mmCIF file of C-alpha atoms in Angstrom:
data_model
loop_
_atom_site.group_PDB
_atom_site.id
_atom_site.type_symbol
_atom_site.label_atom_id
_atom_site.label_comp_id
_atom_site.label_asym_id
_atom_site.label_seq_id
_atom_site.Cartn_x
_atom_site.Cartn_y
_atom_site.Cartn_z
ATOM 1 C CA UNK A 27 51.665 -47.299 12.025
ATOM 2 C CA UNK A 28 49.240 -47.827 9.222
ATOM 3 C CA UNK A 29 46.131 -46.788 11.127
ATOM 4 C CA UNK A 30 46.900 -43.107 10.769
ATOM 5 C CA UNK A 31 46.757 -43.328 6.980
ATOM 6 C CA UNK A 32 43.932 -45.846 6.803
ATOM 7 C CA UNK A 33 41.278 -43.135 6.871
ATOM 8 C CA UNK A 34 42.967 -41.231 4.052
ATOM 9 C CA UNK A 35 43.286 -44.345 1.869
ATOM 10 C CA UNK A 36 39.659 -45.265 2.480
ATOM 11 C CA UNK A 37 38.489 -41.747 1.732
ATOM 12 C CA UNK A 38 40.420 -41.747 -1.552
ATOM 13 C CA UNK A 39 38.779 -45.039 -2.502
ATOM 14 C CA UNK A 40 35.305 -43.765 -1.655
ATOM 15 C CA UNK A 41 35.763 -40.700 -3.828
ATOM 16 C CA UNK A 42 37.179 -42.763 -6.690
ATOM 17 C CA UNK A 43 34.401 -45.316 -6.414
ATOM 18 C CA UNK A 44 31.609 -42.747 -6.373
ATOM 19 C CA UNK A 45 32.987 -41.005 -9.439
ATOM 20 C CA UNK A 46 33.845 -44.195 -11.323
ATOM 21 C CA UNK A 47 30.318 -45.558 -11.184
ATOM 22 C CA UNK A 48 28.522 -42.244 -11.383
ATOM 23 C CA UNK A 49 25.680 -42.849 -13.835
ATOM 24 C CA UNK A 50 25.650 -39.158 -14.755
ATOM 25 C CA UNK A 51 29.098 -37.582 -15.073
ATOM 26 C CA UNK A 52 27.582 -34.157 -15.766
ATOM 27 C CA UNK A 53 26.971 -31.396 -13.202
ATOM 28 C CA UNK A 54 23.801 -33.155 -11.943
ATOM 29 C CA UNK A 55 25.659 -36.422 -11.298
ATOM 30 C CA UNK A 56 28.557 -34.607 -9.646
ATOM 31 C CA UNK A 57 26.112 -32.900 -7.355
ATOM 32 C CA UNK A 58 24.582 -36.244 -6.387
ATOM 33 C CA UNK A 59 27.987 -37.777 -5.625
ATOM 34 C CA UNK A 60 28.955 -34.756 -3.540
ATOM 35 C CA UNK A 61 25.705 -35.043 -1.660
ATOM 36 C CA UNK A 62 26.259 -38.774 -1.054
ATOM 37 C CA UNK A 63 29.751 -38.075 0.314
ATOM 38 C CA UNK A 64 28.440 -35.250 2.486
ATOM 39 C CA UNK A 65 25.780 -37.590 3.864
ATOM 40 C CA UNK A 66 28.350 -40.273 4.676
ATOM 41 C CA UNK A 67 30.473 -37.650 6.421
ATOM 42 C CA UNK A 68 27.454 -36.443 8.367
ATOM 43 C CA UNK A 69 26.652 -39.908 9.706
ATOM 44 C CA UNK A 70 30.296 -40.605 10.589
ATOM 45 C CA UNK A 71 30.558 -37.192 12.270
ATOM 46 C CA UNK A 72 27.399 -37.852 14.242
ATOM 47 C CA UNK A 73 28.696 -41.261 15.328
ATOM 48 C CA UNK A 74 32.059 -39.795 16.307
ATOM 49 C CA UNK A 75 30.250 -37.056 18.188
ATOM 50 C CA UNK A 76 28.492 -39.692 20.246
ATOM 51 C CA UNK A 77 31.877 -41.067 21.281
ATOM 52 C CA UNK A 78 33.121 -37.713 22.547
ATOM 53 C CA UNK A 79 33.940 -37.443 26.252
ATOM 54 C CA UNK A 80 30.800 -36.541 28.154
ATOM 55 C CA UNK A 81 32.170 -33.295 29.582
ATOM 56 C CA UNK A 82 32.204 -31.798 26.105
ATOM 57 C CA UNK A 83 28.433 -31.889 26.116
ATOM 58 C CA UNK A 84 28.489 -29.244 28.834
ATOM 59 C CA UNK A 85 29.762 -26.546 26.474
ATOM 60 C CA UNK A 86 27.799 -23.393 27.024
ATOM 61 C CA UNK A 87 29.118 -21.210 24.223
ATOM 62 C CA UNK A 88 28.978 -21.972 20.524
ATOM 63 C CA UNK A 89 32.565 -20.798 20.245
ATOM 64 C CA UNK A 90 33.681 -23.457 22.740
ATOM 65 C CA UNK A 91 32.107 -26.141 20.582
ATOM 66 C CA UNK A 92 33.851 -24.836 17.482
ATOM 67 C CA UNK A 93 37.183 -24.729 19.311
ATOM 68 C CA UNK A 94 36.621 -28.309 20.368
ATOM 69 C CA UNK A 95 36.085 -29.387 16.752
ATOM 70 C CA UNK A 96 39.210 -27.522 15.643
ATOM 71 C CA UNK A 97 41.280 -29.278 18.255
ATOM 72 C CA UNK A 98 39.949 -32.621 19.458
ATOM 73 C CA UNK A 99 37.900 -33.736 16.465
ATOM 74 C CA UNK A 100 40.557 -32.664 13.983
ATOM 75 C CA UNK A 101 43.308 -34.486 15.901
ATOM 76 C CA UNK A 102 41.167 -37.614 16.144
ATOM 77 C CA UNK A 103 40.532 -37.687 12.398
ATOM 78 C CA UNK A 104 43.550 -35.968 10.854
ATOM 79 C CA UNK A 105 46.225 -36.162 13.575
ATOM 80 C CA UNK A 106 46.647 -32.394 13.484
ATOM 81 C CA UNK A 107 44.833 -29.311 14.730
ATOM 82 C CA UNK A 108 43.030 -26.790 12.583
ATOM 83 C CA UNK A 109 45.320 -23.803 11.943
ATOM 84 C CA UNK A 110 42.925 -20.965 12.653
ATOM 85 C CA UNK A 111 39.375 -20.164 13.664
ATOM 86 C CA UNK A 112 37.676 -16.855 13.007
ATOM 87 C CA UNK A 113 34.134 -15.694 13.666
ATOM 88 C CA UNK A 114 31.993 -12.645 13.046
ATOM 89 C CA UNK A 115 30.267 -13.351 16.380
ATOM 90 C CA UNK A 116 26.984 -13.627 14.510
ATOM 91 C CA UNK A 117 26.961 -17.342 13.883
ATOM 92 C CA UNK A 118 29.487 -17.560 11.067
ATOM 93 C CA UNK A 119 32.785 -19.328 11.669
ATOM 94 C CA UNK A 120 35.716 -19.824 9.313
ATOM 95 C CA UNK A 121 37.985 -22.748 10.112
ATOM 96 C CA UNK A 122 41.210 -22.753 8.145
ATOM 97 C CA UNK A 123 43.539 -25.698 7.624
ATOM 98 C CA UNK A 124 46.748 -24.645 5.895
ATOM 99 C CA UNK A 125 47.677 -28.171 4.847
ATOM 100 C CA UNK A 126 44.458 -30.129 4.739
ATOM 101 C CA UNK A 127 45.509 -33.802 4.682
ATOM 102 C CA UNK A 128 42.913 -34.915 2.125
ATOM 103 C CA UNK A 129 44.228 -32.335 -0.349
ATOM 104 C CA UNK A 130 47.917 -33.067 0.221
ATOM 105 C CA UNK A 131 48.131 -35.950 -2.273
ATOM 106 C CA UNK A 132 47.144 -33.519 -5.033
ATOM 107 C CA UNK A 133 49.921 -31.480 -6.556
ATOM 108 C CA UNK A 134 49.769 -27.884 -5.430
ATOM 109 C CA UNK A 135 48.959 -25.197 -7.934
ATOM 110 C CA UNK A 136 45.866 -24.125 -9.760
ATOM 111 C CA UNK A 137 45.379 -26.954 -12.256
ATOM 112 C CA UNK A 138 43.737 -29.317 -9.766
ATOM 113 C CA UNK A 139 41.526 -26.753 -8.077
ATOM 114 C CA UNK A 140 38.412 -27.933 -9.886
ATOM 115 C CA UNK A 141 38.959 -31.426 -8.480
ATOM 116 C CA UNK A 142 39.008 -30.116 -4.906
ATOM 117 C CA UNK A 143 35.267 -30.166 -4.073
ATOM 118 C CA UNK A 144 35.062 -33.952 -4.182
ATOM 119 C CA UNK A 145 37.794 -34.143 -1.532
ATOM 120 C CA UNK A 146 35.984 -31.722 0.759
ATOM 121 C CA UNK A 147 32.359 -32.922 0.766
ATOM 122 C CA UNK A 148 32.880 -35.769 3.235
ATOM 123 C CA UNK A 149 34.608 -33.479 5.722
ATOM 124 C CA UNK A 150 31.906 -30.816 5.448
ATOM 125 C CA UNK A 151 29.455 -33.542 6.417
ATOM 126 C CA UNK A 152 31.744 -34.696 9.215
ATOM 127 C CA UNK A 153 31.731 -31.223 10.787
ATOM 128 C CA UNK A 154 27.970 -30.863 10.337
ATOM 129 C CA UNK A 155 27.390 -34.306 11.902
ATOM 130 C CA UNK A 156 29.607 -33.662 14.911
ATOM 131 C CA UNK A 157 27.883 -30.303 15.472
ATOM 132 C CA UNK A 158 24.502 -32.004 15.199
ATOM 133 C CA UNK A 159 25.398 -34.442 17.984
ATOM 134 C CA UNK A 160 26.394 -31.451 20.097
ATOM 135 C CA UNK A 161 22.953 -29.959 19.527
ATOM 136 C CA UNK A 162 23.847 -27.400 16.869
ATOM 137 C CA UNK A 163 22.233 -27.332 13.433
ATOM 138 C CA UNK A 164 24.525 -25.827 10.827
ATOM 139 C CA UNK A 165 25.368 -25.376 7.173
ATOM 140 C CA UNK A 166 28.969 -26.232 6.327
ATOM 141 C CA UNK A 167 30.699 -25.393 3.066
ATOM 142 C CA UNK A 168 34.340 -25.456 2.029
ATOM 143 C CA UNK A 169 36.480 -23.465 -0.343
ATOM 144 C CA UNK A 170 40.010 -23.686 -1.622
ATOM 145 C CA UNK A 171 41.852 -20.693 -3.019
ATOM 146 C CA UNK A 172 45.248 -22.397 -3.265
ATOM 147 C CA UNK A 173 46.067 -26.037 -2.554
ATOM 148 C CA UNK A 174 46.448 -27.436 0.048
ATOM 149 C CA UNK A 175 44.902 -24.568 2.069
ATOM 150 C CA UNK A 176 41.249 -25.120 2.847
ATOM 151 C CA UNK A 177 38.632 -22.982 4.538
ATOM 152 C CA UNK A 178 35.523 -24.496 6.075
ATOM 153 C CA UNK A 179 32.691 -22.072 6.663
ATOM 154 C CA UNK A 180 30.198 -23.016 9.348
ATOM 155 C CA UNK A 181 26.979 -21.005 9.428
ATOM 156 C CA UNK A 182 24.695 -21.515 12.420
ATOM 157 C CA UNK A 183 21.270 -20.036 11.769
ATOM 158 C CA UNK A 184 19.846 -18.119 14.712
ATOM 159 C CA UNK A 185 16.616 -19.609 15.884
ATOM 160 C CA UNK B 13 40.034 -41.530 20.814
ATOM 161 C CA UNK B 14 37.815 -41.460 17.805
ATOM 162 C CA UNK B 15 40.462 -42.538 15.309
ATOM 163 C CA UNK B 16 40.225 -46.149 16.402
ATOM 164 C CA UNK B 17 36.577 -46.327 15.426
ATOM 165 C CA UNK B 18 36.809 -44.080 12.374
ATOM 166 C CA UNK B 19 37.673 -46.974 10.089
ATOM 167 C CA UNK B 20 34.725 -49.018 11.348
ATOM 168 C CA UNK B 21 32.282 -46.132 10.877
ATOM 169 C CA UNK B 22 33.579 -45.461 7.375
ATOM 170 C CA UNK B 23 33.398 -49.125 6.462
ATOM 171 C CA UNK B 24 29.798 -49.291 7.651
ATOM 172 C CA UNK B 25 28.950 -46.265 5.521
ATOM 173 C CA UNK B 26 30.627 -47.724 2.445
ATOM 174 C CA UNK B 27 28.674 -50.960 2.758
ATOM 175 C CA UNK B 28 25.410 -49.091 3.325
ATOM 176 C CA UNK B 29 26.063 -46.753 0.408
ATOM 177 C CA UNK B 30 26.911 -49.540 -2.030
ATOM 178 C CA UNK B 31 23.793 -51.482 -1.131
ATOM 179 C CA UNK B 32 21.500 -48.445 -1.012
ATOM 180 C CA UNK B 33 22.289 -47.402 -4.577
ATOM 181 C CA UNK B 34 22.732 -50.853 -5.999
ATOM 182 C CA UNK B 35 20.884 -50.790 -9.322
ATOM 183 C CA UNK B 36 20.327 -54.537 -9.158
ATOM 184 C CA UNK B 37 19.441 -55.849 -5.690
ATOM 185 C CA UNK B 38 19.392 -59.444 -6.963
ATOM 186 C CA UNK B 39 22.249 -61.928 -6.757
ATOM 187 C CA UNK B 40 23.998 -60.311 -9.763
ATOM 188 C CA UNK B 41 23.957 -56.840 -8.192
ATOM 189 C CA UNK B 42 25.091 -58.218 -4.837
ATOM 190 C CA UNK B 43 27.995 -59.862 -6.579
ATOM 191 C CA UNK B 44 28.973 -56.570 -8.204
ATOM 192 C CA UNK B 45 28.853 -54.676 -4.898
ATOM 193 C CA UNK B 46 30.929 -57.386 -3.211
ATOM 194 C CA UNK B 47 33.442 -57.170 -6.020
ATOM 195 C CA UNK B 48 33.590 -53.358 -5.729
ATOM 196 C CA UNK B 49 34.225 -53.628 -1.977
ATOM 197 C CA UNK B 50 36.850 -56.306 -2.514
ATOM 198 C CA UNK B 51 38.576 -54.065 -5.054
ATOM 199 C CA UNK B 52 38.584 -51.118 -2.665
ATOM 200 C CA UNK B 53 40.045 -53.343 0.041
ATOM 201 C CA UNK B 54 42.687 -54.600 -2.373
ATOM 202 C CA UNK B 55 43.887 -51.092 -3.211
ATOM 203 C CA UNK B 56 43.888 -50.013 0.440
ATOM 204 C CA UNK B 57 45.766 -53.207 1.384
ATOM 205 C CA UNK B 58 48.317 -52.600 -1.352
ATOM 206 C CA UNK B 59 48.801 -48.999 -0.215
ATOM 207 C CA UNK B 60 49.140 -50.093 3.424
ATOM 208 C CA UNK B 61 51.588 -52.774 2.323
ATOM 209 C CA UNK B 62 53.765 -50.089 0.773
ATOM 210 C CA UNK B 63 53.944 -48.342 4.143
ATOM 211 C CA UNK B 64 55.158 -51.441 5.958
ATOM 212 C CA UNK B 65 58.622 -51.251 7.541
ATOM 213 C CA UNK B 66 61.215 -52.228 4.977
ATOM 214 C CA UNK B 67 62.579 -55.178 6.925
ATOM 215 C CA UNK B 68 59.304 -56.993 6.407
ATOM 216 C CA UNK B 69 60.123 -57.216 2.710
ATOM 217 C CA UNK B 70 62.993 -59.531 3.586
ATOM 218 C CA UNK B 71 60.654 -62.317 4.657
ATOM 219 C CA UNK B 72 61.859 -65.565 3.179
ATOM 220 C CA UNK B 73 59.034 -67.880 4.078
ATOM 221 C CA UNK B 74 55.406 -67.534 3.090
ATOM 222 C CA UNK B 75 54.462 -68.459 6.645
ATOM 223 C CA UNK B 76 56.410 -65.460 7.986
ATOM 224 C CA UNK B 77 54.436 -63.152 5.728
ATOM 225 C CA UNK B 78 51.144 -64.632 6.906
ATOM 226 C CA UNK B 79 52.214 -64.300 10.549
ATOM 227 C CA UNK B 80 53.054 -60.685 9.856
ATOM 228 C CA UNK B 81 49.564 -60.033 8.479
ATOM 229 C CA UNK B 82 47.972 -61.737 11.467
ATOM 230 C CA UNK B 83 49.922 -59.570 13.850
ATOM 231 C CA UNK B 84 51.074 -56.220 12.475
ATOM 232 C CA UNK B 85 48.523 -55.609 9.734
ATOM 233 C CA UNK B 86 45.624 -56.700 11.934
ATOM 234 C CA UNK B 87 46.741 -54.478 14.810
ATOM 235 C CA UNK B 88 47.168 -51.522 12.456
ATOM 236 C CA UNK B 89 43.666 -51.892 11.059
ATOM 237 C CA UNK B 90 41.653 -53.515 13.849
ATOM 238 C CA UNK B 91 43.720 -52.823 17.015
ATOM 239 C CA UNK B 92 43.855 -56.535 17.778
ATOM 240 C CA UNK B 93 45.715 -59.605 16.581
ATOM 241 C CA UNK B 94 44.226 -62.465 14.635
ATOM 242 C CA UNK B 95 43.369 -65.302 17.013
ATOM 243 C CA UNK B 96 44.806 -68.239 15.129
ATOM 244 C CA UNK B 97 46.628 -69.216 11.963
ATOM 245 C CA UNK B 98 46.649 -72.707 10.509
ATOM 246 C CA UNK B 99 48.157 -74.063 7.315
ATOM 247 C CA UNK B 100 48.257 -77.323 5.395
ATOM 248 C CA UNK B 101 51.831 -76.421 4.334
ATOM 249 C CA UNK B 102 50.688 -76.599 0.730
ATOM 250 C CA UNK B 103 49.764 -72.975 0.195
ATOM 251 C CA UNK B 104 46.476 -72.867 2.063
ATOM 252 C CA UNK B 105 46.178 -70.787 5.224
ATOM 253 C CA UNK B 106 43.225 -70.308 7.525
ATOM 254 C CA UNK B 107 43.262 -67.132 9.612
ATOM 255 C CA UNK B 108 40.658 -67.073 12.345
ATOM 256 C CA UNK B 109 39.389 -64.019 14.211
ATOM 257 C CA UNK B 110 37.103 -64.993 17.078
ATOM 258 C CA UNK B 111 35.602 -61.524 17.409
ATOM 259 C CA UNK B 112 36.018 -59.859 14.053
ATOM 260 C CA UNK B 113 35.419 -56.132 14.700
ATOM 261 C CA UNK B 114 33.398 -55.504 11.528
ATOM 262 C CA UNK B 115 30.928 -58.219 12.546
ATOM 263 C CA UNK B 116 30.622 -57.132 16.170
ATOM 264 C CA UNK B 117 27.885 -54.529 15.583
ATOM 265 C CA UNK B 118 25.641 -57.321 14.296
ATOM 266 C CA UNK B 119 23.750 -59.272 16.871
ATOM 267 C CA UNK B 120 25.159 -62.736 17.310
ATOM 268 C CA UNK B 121 23.119 -65.694 16.291
ATOM 269 C CA UNK B 122 22.128 -67.212 13.007
ATOM 270 C CA UNK B 123 19.565 -64.713 11.729
ATOM 271 C CA UNK B 124 22.143 -62.238 10.418
ATOM 272 C CA UNK B 125 24.468 -64.791 8.868
ATOM 273 C CA UNK B 126 23.282 -64.044 5.348
ATOM 274 C CA UNK B 127 24.246 -60.394 5.812
ATOM 275 C CA UNK B 128 27.813 -61.324 6.748
ATOM 276 C CA UNK B 129 29.432 -61.476 3.269
ATOM 277 C CA UNK B 130 29.050 -57.737 2.665
ATOM 278 C CA UNK B 131 31.017 -57.058 5.861
ATOM 279 C CA UNK B 132 33.846 -59.374 4.818
ATOM 280 C CA UNK B 133 34.530 -58.455 1.179
ATOM 281 C CA UNK B 134 36.585 -55.349 1.909
ATOM 282 C CA UNK B 135 38.815 -57.227 4.344
ATOM 283 C CA UNK B 136 39.354 -60.105 1.919
ATOM 284 C CA UNK B 137 40.607 -57.495 -0.542
ATOM 285 C CA UNK B 138 42.728 -55.884 2.157
ATOM 286 C CA UNK B 139 44.550 -59.174 2.815
ATOM 287 C CA UNK B 140 44.973 -59.871 -0.894
ATOM 288 C CA UNK B 141 46.313 -56.344 -1.474
ATOM 289 C CA UNK B 142 48.820 -56.489 1.372
ATOM 290 C CA UNK B 143 50.019 -59.909 0.150
ATOM 291 C CA UNK B 144 50.335 -58.512 -3.365
ATOM 292 C CA UNK B 145 52.655 -55.735 -2.163
ATOM 293 C CA UNK B 146 54.749 -58.398 -0.470
ATOM 294 C CA UNK B 147 55.062 -60.230 -3.771
ATOM 295 C CA UNK B 148 52.493 -62.948 -3.199
ATOM 296 C CA UNK B 149 49.512 -63.510 -5.471
ATOM 297 C CA UNK B 150 46.611 -65.087 -3.638
ATOM 298 C CA UNK B 151 42.921 -65.854 -3.540
ATOM 299 C CA UNK B 152 41.231 -64.799 -0.294
ATOM 300 C CA UNK B 153 37.771 -65.840 0.806
ATOM 301 C CA UNK B 154 35.960 -65.579 4.108
ATOM 302 C CA UNK B 155 33.371 -67.626 5.903
ATOM 303 C CA UNK B 156 31.333 -67.270 9.053
ATOM 304 C CA UNK B 157 29.829 -70.230 10.863
ATOM 305 C CA UNK B 158 28.707 -68.288 13.943
ATOM 306 C CA UNK B 159 28.915 -64.538 14.526
ATOM 307 C CA UNK B 160 31.267 -62.861 15.296
ATOM 308 C CA UNK B 161 33.795 -65.606 14.508
ATOM 309 C CA UNK B 162 35.290 -65.287 11.058
ATOM 310 C CA UNK B 163 37.687 -67.431 9.062
ATOM 311 C CA UNK B 164 39.715 -66.017 6.198
ATOM 312 C CA UNK B 165 41.105 -68.596 3.813
ATOM 313 C CA UNK B 166 44.177 -67.573 1.845
ATOM 314 C CA UNK B 167 45.145 -69.817 -1.060
ATOM 315 C CA UNK B 168 48.482 -69.181 -2.697
ATOM 316 C CA UNK B 169 48.705 -71.022 -6.023
ATOM 317 C CA UNK B 170 52.042 -72.714 -6.610
ATOM 318 C CA UNK B 171 53.766 -71.336 -9.677
#
């Protein structure tokens, strides 16, 4: 029962802890905390990626890998699938979650929007880490226009 | 699949992060990091405790509550039960896990024993927090004589 919420509780505590002891509460300090969270997410994503069933490593198309993240990875971490996936077919993907679990505890509306980035950094790292394990370097950012809807943008530079 | 290991990965990252940025690596700083981890565990334990099925709140005997932690809480968090529970019937309980999951990644033997406390603090807090939600104030400590065997000692002061 409790294991499905354990990740969310732990994530909340990590965010709170990083902000509580932030030596520099200004924009510079915020940026450092976000970067720390993103790094933790990256390493967890990479470790999770290594636990993925071996057949997933045979993906040929980038799009297949992204679909896999939207479905299998999201279910493993958040017990739900991503709501939509769009791409410009030039290496940019937009993954949309209409009720992103880590934003749900916040009241909806505009007044908490500025708090949103700290609840997204870990997951950006998680996506980047899982992609890294699957052999894809990427840049992942997130944006929120209205809580609890969240868009993750994955940009895969062409080599 | 991955959700069962997600907690362990996150826990590892939290420990690493707290020690990496510890401003004081000496005994004083260590103590602060342990206390931070214990506090995070306490709040997660309290939150998990609030999600417990309501009938558990009807426990009459302290021993029933401890048995519940050894079984249901442990399974929810670690996907296994505690291996043994002993008590002196005077408010002291010793909960023993013969293969404590958060110690398993460390090689067995004596050389890593001094690293063990940082992997136990969160869980001590978790037990204390869950007990708190169930109306029991306690002091929880942990000790390791040989990896990965771990003993948690719960002392419930008589009021």
